[in-house]
PDB file of C-alpha atoms and ligand atoms in Angstrom:
ATOM      1  CA  MET A 204      13.133  -2.464   8.787  1.00 54.00           C
ATOM      2  CA  GLY A 205      16.128  -0.505   9.861  1.00 50.00           C
ATOM      3  CA  GLU A 206      18.957  -2.958   9.202  1.00 63.00           C
ATOM      4  CA  GLY A 207      21.968  -0.891   8.275  1.00 78.00           C
ATOM      5  CA  ILE A 208      20.321   2.337   9.428  1.00 89.00           C
ATOM      6  CA  ASP A 209      21.489   3.979  12.621  1.00 92.00           C
ATOM      7  CA  GLN A 210      18.568   3.275  14.985  1.00 92.00           C
ATOM      8  CA  LYS A 211      18.895   6.805  16.391  1.00 95.00           C
ATOM      9  CA  ARG A 212      17.606   8.093  13.033  1.00 97.00           C
ATOM     10  CA  ILE A 213      14.348   6.119  13.199  1.00 98.00           C
ATOM     11  CA  ASN A 214      11.092   7.399  14.645  1.00 97.00           C
ATOM     12  CA  PHE A 215       9.027   4.262  15.267  1.00 97.00           C
ATOM     13  CA  LEU A 216       5.262   4.693  15.280  1.00 97.00           C
ATOM     14  CA  PRO A 217       3.360   2.452  17.707  1.00 97.00           C
ATOM     15  CA  ALA A 218       3.463  -1.123  16.380  1.00 97.00           C
ATOM     16  CA  GLU A 219       0.223  -2.495  14.930  1.00 97.00           C
ATOM     17  CA  LYS A 220      -1.488  -5.778  14.208  1.00 97.00           C
ATOM     18  CA  ILE A 221      -3.209  -6.047  10.819  1.00 97.00           C
ATOM     19  CA  LYS A 222      -5.708  -8.821  10.141  1.00 95.00           C
ATOM     20  CA  LEU A 223      -6.006  -9.931   6.541  1.00 92.00           C
ATOM     21  CA  GLU A 224      -7.460 -13.379   6.902  1.00 82.00           C
ATOM     22  CA  LYS A 225     -11.053 -12.247   6.490  1.00 84.00           C
ATOM     23  CA  LEU A 226     -10.584  -9.758   3.649  1.00 91.00           C
ATOM     24  CA  ASP A 227     -13.527 -10.213   1.324  1.00 92.00           C
ATOM     25  CA  CYS A 228     -12.543  -9.280  -2.223  1.00 96.00           C
ATOM     26  CA  ARG A 229     -13.507 -10.449  -5.674  1.00 96.00           C
ATOM     27  CA  GLY A 230     -11.589 -11.983  -8.563  1.00 97.00           C
ATOM     28  CA  ARG A 231      -8.255 -10.892  -9.938  1.00 98.00           C
ATOM     29  CA  ILE A 232      -6.316  -8.522  -7.694  1.00 98.00           C
ATOM     30  CA  LEU A 233      -3.944  -5.789  -8.836  1.00 98.00           C
ATOM     31  CA  ASP A 234      -1.457  -5.250  -5.985  1.00 98.00           C
ATOM     32  CA  ILE A 235       0.282  -1.870  -6.171  1.00 98.00           C
ATOM     33  CA  GLY A 236       3.854  -1.932  -4.832  1.00 98.00           C
ATOM     34  CA  GLY A 237       3.614  -5.684  -4.360  1.00 98.00           C
ATOM     35  CA  GLY A 238       7.337  -6.221  -3.713  1.00 96.00           C
ATOM     36  CA  GLY A 239       8.823  -6.313  -0.228  1.00 94.00           C
ATOM     37  CA  GLU A 240       7.090  -8.992   1.794  1.00 96.00           C
ATOM     38  CA  GLY A 241       4.513  -9.588  -0.950  1.00 97.00           C
ATOM     39  CA  ILE A 242       1.812  -9.793   1.690  1.00 97.00           C
ATOM     40  CA  ILE A 243      -1.178  -9.728  -0.677  1.00 97.00           C
ATOM     41  CA  SER A 244       0.410 -12.438  -2.855  1.00 97.00           C
ATOM     42  CA  ARG A 245       0.956 -14.590   0.222  1.00 95.00           C
ATOM     43  CA  VAL A 246      -2.762 -14.502   0.984  1.00 95.00           C
ATOM     44  CA  PHE A 247      -4.292 -14.581  -2.488  1.00 95.00           C
ATOM     45  CA  GLY A 248      -1.607 -16.338  -4.600  1.00 96.00           C
ATOM     46  CA  GLU A 249      -2.580 -16.888  -8.222  1.00 97.00           C
ATOM     47  CA  ARG A 250      -5.340 -14.286  -8.094  1.00 98.00           C
ATOM     48  CA  VAL A 251      -2.709 -11.544  -7.749  1.00 98.00           C
ATOM     49  CA  VAL A 252      -0.960  -9.415 -10.340  1.00 98.00           C
ATOM     50  CA  ALA A 253       1.755  -7.687  -8.295  1.00 98.00           C
ATOM     51  CA  ILE A 254       3.352  -4.609  -9.822  1.00 98.00           C
ATOM     52  CA  ASP A 255       6.300  -2.696  -8.458  1.00 98.00           C
ATOM     53  CA  LEU A 256       8.749  -0.073  -9.732  1.00 98.00           C
ATOM     54  CA  SER A 257      11.558  -2.178  -8.373  1.00 97.00           C
ATOM     55  CA  ARG A 258      12.407  -5.507  -9.990  1.00 97.00           C
ATOM     56  CA  GLY A 259      14.573  -6.324  -6.955  1.00 97.00           C
ATOM     57  CA  GLU A 260      11.661  -5.807  -4.550  1.00 96.00           C
ATOM     58  CA  LEU A 261       9.462  -8.086  -6.665  1.00 97.00           C
ATOM     59  CA  GLN A 262      12.130 -10.790  -6.841  1.00 96.00           C
ATOM     60  CA  GLU A 263      12.501 -10.620  -3.078  1.00 92.00           C
ATOM     61  CA  ALA A 264       8.773 -11.146  -2.536  1.00 89.00           C
ATOM     62  CA  PRO A 265       7.503 -14.737  -2.322  1.00 89.00           C
ATOM     63  CA  ALA A 266       5.531 -15.234  -5.554  1.00 91.00           C
ATOM     64  CA  ASN A 267       3.113 -17.893  -4.285  1.00 95.00           C
ATOM     65  CA  GLY A 268       1.716 -18.162  -7.822  1.00 97.00           C
ATOM     66  CA  ALA A 269       1.221 -14.406  -8.320  1.00 98.00           C
ATOM     67  CA  LEU A 270       2.186 -12.788 -11.598  1.00 98.00           C
ATOM     68  CA  ARG A 271       4.901 -10.225 -10.810  1.00 97.00           C
ATOM     69  CA  ILE A 272       5.524  -7.369 -13.250  1.00 98.00           C
ATOM     70  CA  GLU A 273       7.943  -4.450 -13.074  1.00 98.00           C
ATOM     71  CA  MET A 274       5.660  -1.468 -13.685  1.00 98.00           C
ATOM     72  CA  ASP A 275       5.107   2.104 -12.573  1.00 98.00           C
ATOM     73  CA  ALA A 276       1.786   2.638 -10.781  1.00 98.00           C
ATOM     74  CA  ARG A 277       1.699   6.166 -12.240  1.00 98.00           C
ATOM     75  CA  ASP A 278       1.520   4.658 -15.716  1.00 98.00           C
ATOM     76  CA  LEU A 279      -0.204   1.280 -15.570  1.00 98.00           C
ATOM     77  CA  LYS A 280       0.051  -0.724 -18.786  1.00 98.00           C
ATOM     78  CA  PHE A 281      -3.346  -2.377 -18.376  1.00 98.00           C
ATOM     79  CA  LEU A 282      -6.453  -1.567 -20.394  1.00 98.00           C
ATOM     80  CA  ASP A 283      -9.344   0.221 -18.707  1.00 98.00           C
ATOM     81  CA  GLY A 284     -11.630  -1.812 -16.444  1.00 98.00           C
ATOM     82  CA  GLU A 285      -9.481  -4.960 -16.240  1.00 98.00           C
ATOM     83  CA  PHE A 286      -9.622  -5.623 -12.487  1.00 98.00           C
ATOM     84  CA  PRO A 287     -12.483  -6.097  -9.985  1.00 98.00           C
ATOM     85  CA  THR A 288     -10.055  -5.530  -7.089  1.00 98.00           C
ATOM     86  CA  ALA A 289      -6.917  -3.507  -6.374  1.00 98.00           C
ATOM     87  CA  THR A 290      -4.833  -3.346  -3.197  1.00 98.00           C
ATOM     88  CA  SER A 291      -2.022  -1.233  -1.819  1.00 98.00           C
ATOM     89  CA  PHE A 292      -0.460  -2.624   1.343  1.00 98.00           C
ATOM     90  CA  PHE A 293       1.715   0.117   2.874  1.00 98.00           C
ATOM     91  CA  SER A 294       2.936   1.234  -0.582  1.00 98.00           C
ATOM     92  CA  PHE A 295       1.645   4.833  -0.742  1.00 98.00           C
ATOM     93  CA  MET A 296       4.111   5.787   2.001  1.00 98.00           C
ATOM     94  CA  TYR A 297       6.900   4.850  -0.441  1.00 98.00           C
ATOM     95  CA  MET A 298       5.608   7.141  -3.216  1.00 98.00           C
ATOM     96  CA  GLN A 299       6.553  10.751  -3.784  1.00 96.00           C
ATOM     97  CA  PRO A 300       3.709  12.919  -2.357  1.00 96.00           C
ATOM     98  CA  GLY A 301       3.114  14.487  -5.783  1.00 96.00           C
ATOM     99  CA  ASP A 302       2.637  11.045  -7.378  1.00 97.00           C
ATOM    100  CA  ARG A 303      -0.129   9.713  -5.134  1.00 97.00           C
ATOM    101  CA  GLU A 304      -2.956  11.492  -6.976  1.00 97.00           C
ATOM    102  CA  LYS A 305      -1.803  10.057 -10.322  1.00 98.00           C
ATOM    103  CA  VAL A 306      -1.705   6.562  -8.820  1.00 98.00           C
ATOM    104  CA  PHE A 307      -5.324   6.909  -7.622  1.00 98.00           C
ATOM    105  CA  GLN A 308      -6.298   7.997 -11.155  1.00 98.00           C
ATOM    106  CA  GLU A 309      -4.545   5.016 -12.689  1.00 98.00           C
ATOM    107  CA  VAL A 310      -6.022   2.503 -10.229  1.00 99.00           C
ATOM    108  CA  PHE A 311      -9.476   4.007 -10.848  1.00 98.00           C
ATOM    109  CA  ARG A 312      -9.000   3.652 -14.613  1.00 98.00           C
ATOM    110  CA  VAL A 313      -8.003  -0.032 -14.551  1.00 98.00           C
ATOM    111  CA  LEU A 314     -10.780  -1.042 -12.126  1.00 98.00           C
ATOM    112  CA  GLU A 315     -14.064  -2.196 -13.611  1.00 98.00           C
ATOM    113  CA  PRO A 316     -17.257  -0.342 -12.602  1.00 98.00           C
ATOM    114  CA  GLY A 317     -18.108  -1.624  -9.123  1.00 98.00           C
ATOM    115  CA  GLY A 318     -14.448  -2.480  -8.584  1.00 98.00           C
ATOM    116  CA  GLU A 319     -12.898  -1.918  -5.164  1.00 98.00           C
ATOM    117  CA  PHE A 320      -9.575  -0.572  -3.949  1.00 98.00           C
ATOM    118  CA  PHE A 321      -8.297  -1.657  -0.506  1.00 98.00           C
ATOM    119  CA  LEU A 322      -5.578   0.571   0.930  1.00 98.00           C
ATOM    120  CA  TRP A 323      -3.513   0.166   4.115  1.00 98.00           C
ATOM    121  CA  ASP A 324      -1.042   2.854   5.113  1.00 98.00           C
ATOM    122  CA  ILE A 325       0.202   5.253   7.784  1.00 98.00           C
ATOM    123  CA  GLU A 326      -0.092   8.938   8.507  1.00 97.00           C
ATOM    124  CA  ILE A 327       3.242  10.706   8.069  1.00 97.00           C
ATOM    125  CA  PRO A 328       3.154  14.037   9.917  1.00 97.00           C
ATOM    126  CA  PRO A 329       5.401  16.916   8.808  1.00 97.00           C
ATOM    127  CA  HIS A 330       9.002  16.305   9.857  1.00 98.00           C
ATOM    128  CA  PRO A 331       9.622  18.243  13.088  1.00 96.00           C
ATOM    129  CA  GLY A 332      13.365  18.577  12.514  1.00 96.00           C
ATOM    130  CA  GLY A 333      15.995  16.832  14.602  1.00 96.00           C
ATOM    131  CA  GLU A 334      18.072  13.737  14.051  1.00 96.00           C
ATOM    132  CA  LYS A 335      15.213  11.305  13.447  1.00 97.00           C
ATOM    133  CA  ASP A 336      14.766  11.499   9.675  1.00 98.00           C
ATOM    134  CA  VAL A 337      13.246   8.060   9.043  1.00 98.00           C
ATOM    135  CA  ILE A 338       9.681   7.174   9.997  1.00 98.00           C
ATOM    136  CA  ALA A 339       8.805   3.515  10.404  1.00 98.00           C
ATOM    137  CA  ILE A 340       6.203   1.099  11.654  1.00 98.00           C
ATOM    138  CA  ASN A 341       6.541  -2.472  12.864  1.00 98.00           C
ATOM    139  CA  LEU A 342       3.634  -4.712  11.959  1.00 98.00           C
ATOM    140  CA  THR A 343       2.355  -8.142  12.803  1.00 98.00           C
ATOM    141  CA  VAL A 344       0.233  -9.257   9.865  1.00 97.00           C
ATOM    142  CA  ASP A 345      -2.243 -12.039  10.544  1.00 96.00           C
ATOM    143  CA  LEU A 346      -2.727 -13.958   7.293  1.00 94.00           C
ATOM    144  CA  GLY A 347      -4.865 -16.658   8.859  1.00 90.00           C
ATOM    145  CA  SER A 348      -2.445 -19.465   7.972  1.00 88.00           C
ATOM    146  CA  GLU A 349       0.590 -17.596   9.353  1.00 91.00           C
ATOM    147  CA  GLU A 350       1.650 -14.422  11.117  1.00 95.00           C
ATOM    148  CA  VAL A 351       4.260 -12.256   9.436  1.00 96.00           C
ATOM    149  CA  LYS A 352       6.318  -9.810  11.467  1.00 97.00           C
ATOM    150  CA  THR A 353       7.682  -7.005   9.350  1.00 97.00           C
ATOM    151  CA  GLY A 354       8.436  -3.299   9.326  1.00 96.00           C
ATOM    152  CA  TYR A 355       8.174  -0.547   6.750  1.00 97.00           C
ATOM    153  CA  GLY A 356      10.078   2.715   6.877  1.00 97.00           C
ATOM    154  CA  VAL A 357      10.780   5.696   4.650  1.00 97.00           C
ATOM    155  CA  TYR A 358      12.823   8.873   4.629  1.00 97.00           C
ATOM    156  CA  TRP A 359      10.690  11.367   6.551  1.00 98.00           C
ATOM    157  CA  PRO A 360      11.375  15.012   5.548  1.00 98.00           C
ATOM    158  CA  GLY A 361       9.116  16.190   2.724  1.00 97.00           C
ATOM    159  CA  ASN A 362       7.179  12.914   2.653  1.00 97.00           C
ATOM    160  CA  GLU A 363       4.108  13.720   4.726  1.00 97.00           C
ATOM    161  CA  GLN A 364       0.759  12.090   4.051  1.00 97.00           C
ATOM    162  CA  SER A 365      -2.520  12.095   5.921  1.00 97.00           C
ATOM    163  CA  LEU A 366      -5.590   9.893   5.801  1.00 98.00           C
ATOM    164  CA  ASN A 367      -7.732  12.934   4.940  1.00 98.00           C
ATOM    165  CA  GLY A 368      -5.363  14.072   2.194  1.00 97.00           C
ATOM    166  CA  LEU A 369      -5.312  10.613   0.618  1.00 98.00           C
ATOM    167  CA  MET A 370      -9.106  10.344   0.771  1.00 98.00           C
ATOM    168  CA  GLN A 371      -9.445  13.728  -0.940  1.00 98.00           C
ATOM    169  CA  GLU A 372      -7.134  12.585  -3.727  1.00 98.00           C
ATOM    170  CA  ALA A 373      -9.045   9.311  -4.031  1.00 98.00           C
ATOM    171  CA  LYS A 374     -12.367  11.181  -4.279  1.00 98.00           C
ATOM    172  CA  LYS A 375     -10.908  13.549  -6.869  1.00 98.00           C
ATOM    173  CA  ALA A 376      -9.977  10.506  -8.957  1.00 98.00           C
ATOM    174  CA  GLY A 377     -13.643   9.385  -8.780  1.00 98.00           C
ATOM    175  CA  PHE A 378     -13.650   6.915  -5.882  1.00 98.00           C
ATOM    176  CA  VAL A 379     -16.420   6.658  -3.306  1.00 98.00           C
ATOM    177  CA  VAL A 380     -15.050   5.731   0.118  1.00 98.00           C
ATOM    178  CA  SER A 381     -17.110   2.985   1.791  1.00 97.00           C
ATOM    179  CA  THR A 382     -15.050   2.013   4.876  1.00 97.00           C
ATOM    180  CA  VAL A 383     -12.417   3.762   6.960  1.00 98.00           C
ATOM    181  CA  GLU A 384     -10.764   2.011   9.918  1.00 97.00           C
ATOM    182  CA  GLU A 385      -8.190   3.892  11.953  1.00 97.00           C
ATOM    183  CA  GLN A 386      -5.790   2.161  14.316  1.00 96.00           C
ATOM    184  CA  GLU A 387      -3.288   4.039  16.448  1.00 95.00           C
ATOM    185  CA  SER A 388      -0.789   4.541  13.634  1.00 93.00           C
ATOM    186  CA  ALA A 389      -2.092   2.641  10.626  1.00 97.00           C
ATOM    187  CA  PHE A 390      -5.335   2.983   8.690  1.00 98.00           C
ATOM    188  CA  PHE A 391      -7.407   0.994   6.218  1.00 97.00           C
ATOM    189  CA  VAL A 392      -9.613   2.525   3.540  1.00 98.00           C
ATOM    190  CA  GLN A 393     -11.962   0.651   1.242  1.00 98.00           C
ATOM    191  CA  MET A 394     -13.215   2.576  -1.775  1.00 98.00           C
ATOM    192  CA  GLU A 395     -15.298   1.831  -4.830  1.00 98.00           C
ATOM    193  CA  LYS A 396     -15.474   2.827  -8.470  1.00 98.00           C
ATOM    194  CA  LYS A 397     -19.262   3.265  -8.675  1.00 94.00           C
TER     195      LYS A 397
HETATM  196  C1  SAM B 420       8.092  -1.915   0.560  1.00 82.14           C
HETATM  197  S1  SAM B 420       6.668  -2.121  -0.442  1.00 82.14           S
HETATM  198  C2  SAM B 420       5.348  -2.015   0.671  1.00 82.14           C
HETATM  199  C3  SAM B 420       5.005  -3.333   1.261  1.00 82.14           C
HETATM  200  C4  SAM B 420       4.571  -4.408   0.300  1.00 82.14           C
HETATM  201  N1  SAM B 420       3.295  -4.056  -0.325  1.00 82.14           N
HETATM  202  C5  SAM B 420       4.479  -5.724   1.022  1.00 82.14           C
HETATM  203  O1  SAM B 420       3.523  -6.475   0.819  1.00 82.14           O
HETATM  204  O2  SAM B 420       5.384  -6.030   1.814  1.00 82.14           O
HETATM  205  C6  SAM B 420       6.416  -0.591  -1.289  1.00 82.14           C
HETATM  206  C7  SAM B 420       6.811  -0.712  -2.717  1.00 82.14           C
HETATM  207  O3  SAM B 420       6.238   0.362  -3.458  1.00 82.14           O
HETATM  208  C8  SAM B 420       7.040   0.490  -4.585  1.00 82.14           C
HETATM  209  N2  SAM B 420       6.708   1.724  -5.297  1.00 82.14           N
HETATM  210  C9  SAM B 420       6.949   2.998  -4.940  1.00 82.14           C
HETATM  211  N3  SAM B 420       6.518   3.841  -5.889  1.00 82.14           N
HETATM  212  C10 SAM B 420       5.960   3.071  -6.864  1.00 82.14           C
HETATM  213  C11 SAM B 420       5.345   3.336  -8.110  1.00 82.14           C
HETATM  214  N4  SAM B 420       5.203   4.585  -8.573  1.00 82.14           N
HETATM  215  N5  SAM B 420       4.915   2.289  -8.849  1.00 82.14           N
HETATM  216  C12 SAM B 420       5.063   1.018  -8.412  1.00 82.14           C
HETATM  217  N6  SAM B 420       5.642   0.690  -7.253  1.00 82.14           N
HETATM  218  C13 SAM B 420       6.083   1.707  -6.479  1.00 82.14           C
HETATM  219  C14 SAM B 420       8.455   0.425  -4.048  1.00 82.14           C
HETATM  220  O4  SAM B 420       9.372   0.027  -5.050  1.00 82.14           O
HETATM  221  C15 SAM B 420       8.326  -0.629  -2.949  1.00 82.14           C
HETATM  222  O5  SAM B 420       8.773  -1.897  -3.341  1.00 82.14           O
END
């Protein structure tokens, strides 16, 4: 991340390593914001339905057999209860803060009872002012078969999100949180539609 952006503008969070090789999830996977590096598609291939607002981001992502569809996570076009599993790999940070609650509601709706949602993301504290107006994280993602080095960054002012705030929105949508893992800058939350 950061090509073309003046590096002085970027506040880099401590880099993290994310391990995906042992993720235990069932059946067909709806990947929210599955463009970019297409990390979930790289691991789970044909099991994945990757949706993204941006056709360009989807085209950029290696398909690896995944079905890629241009779609808004605030208005999923799937029937209720169609997926046993949903994922969001560092996609909530790219959403408008006011949209995140709607996305939880939509993911909850399209999951089957007992379905699980796996979410990786970062905390974005309130912007403190100053010249650094982009917040970013560099990641090494261990897929088992390969390691992907990547970075994700977003415009910072007005875009704050916290683990607690996201969990509250998830619970409001009906989810029950089963696992929370916090690293220095990134977090992982596993939640269930009971
Ligand atoms: C850069 S990707 C995150 C990393 C990506 N999951 C990966 O595996 O590399 C975040 C994506 O979320 C998408 N996005 C943001 N808001 C969205 C929404 N409301 N519905 C669907 N996709 C959205 C953006 O277009 C962007 O491509």
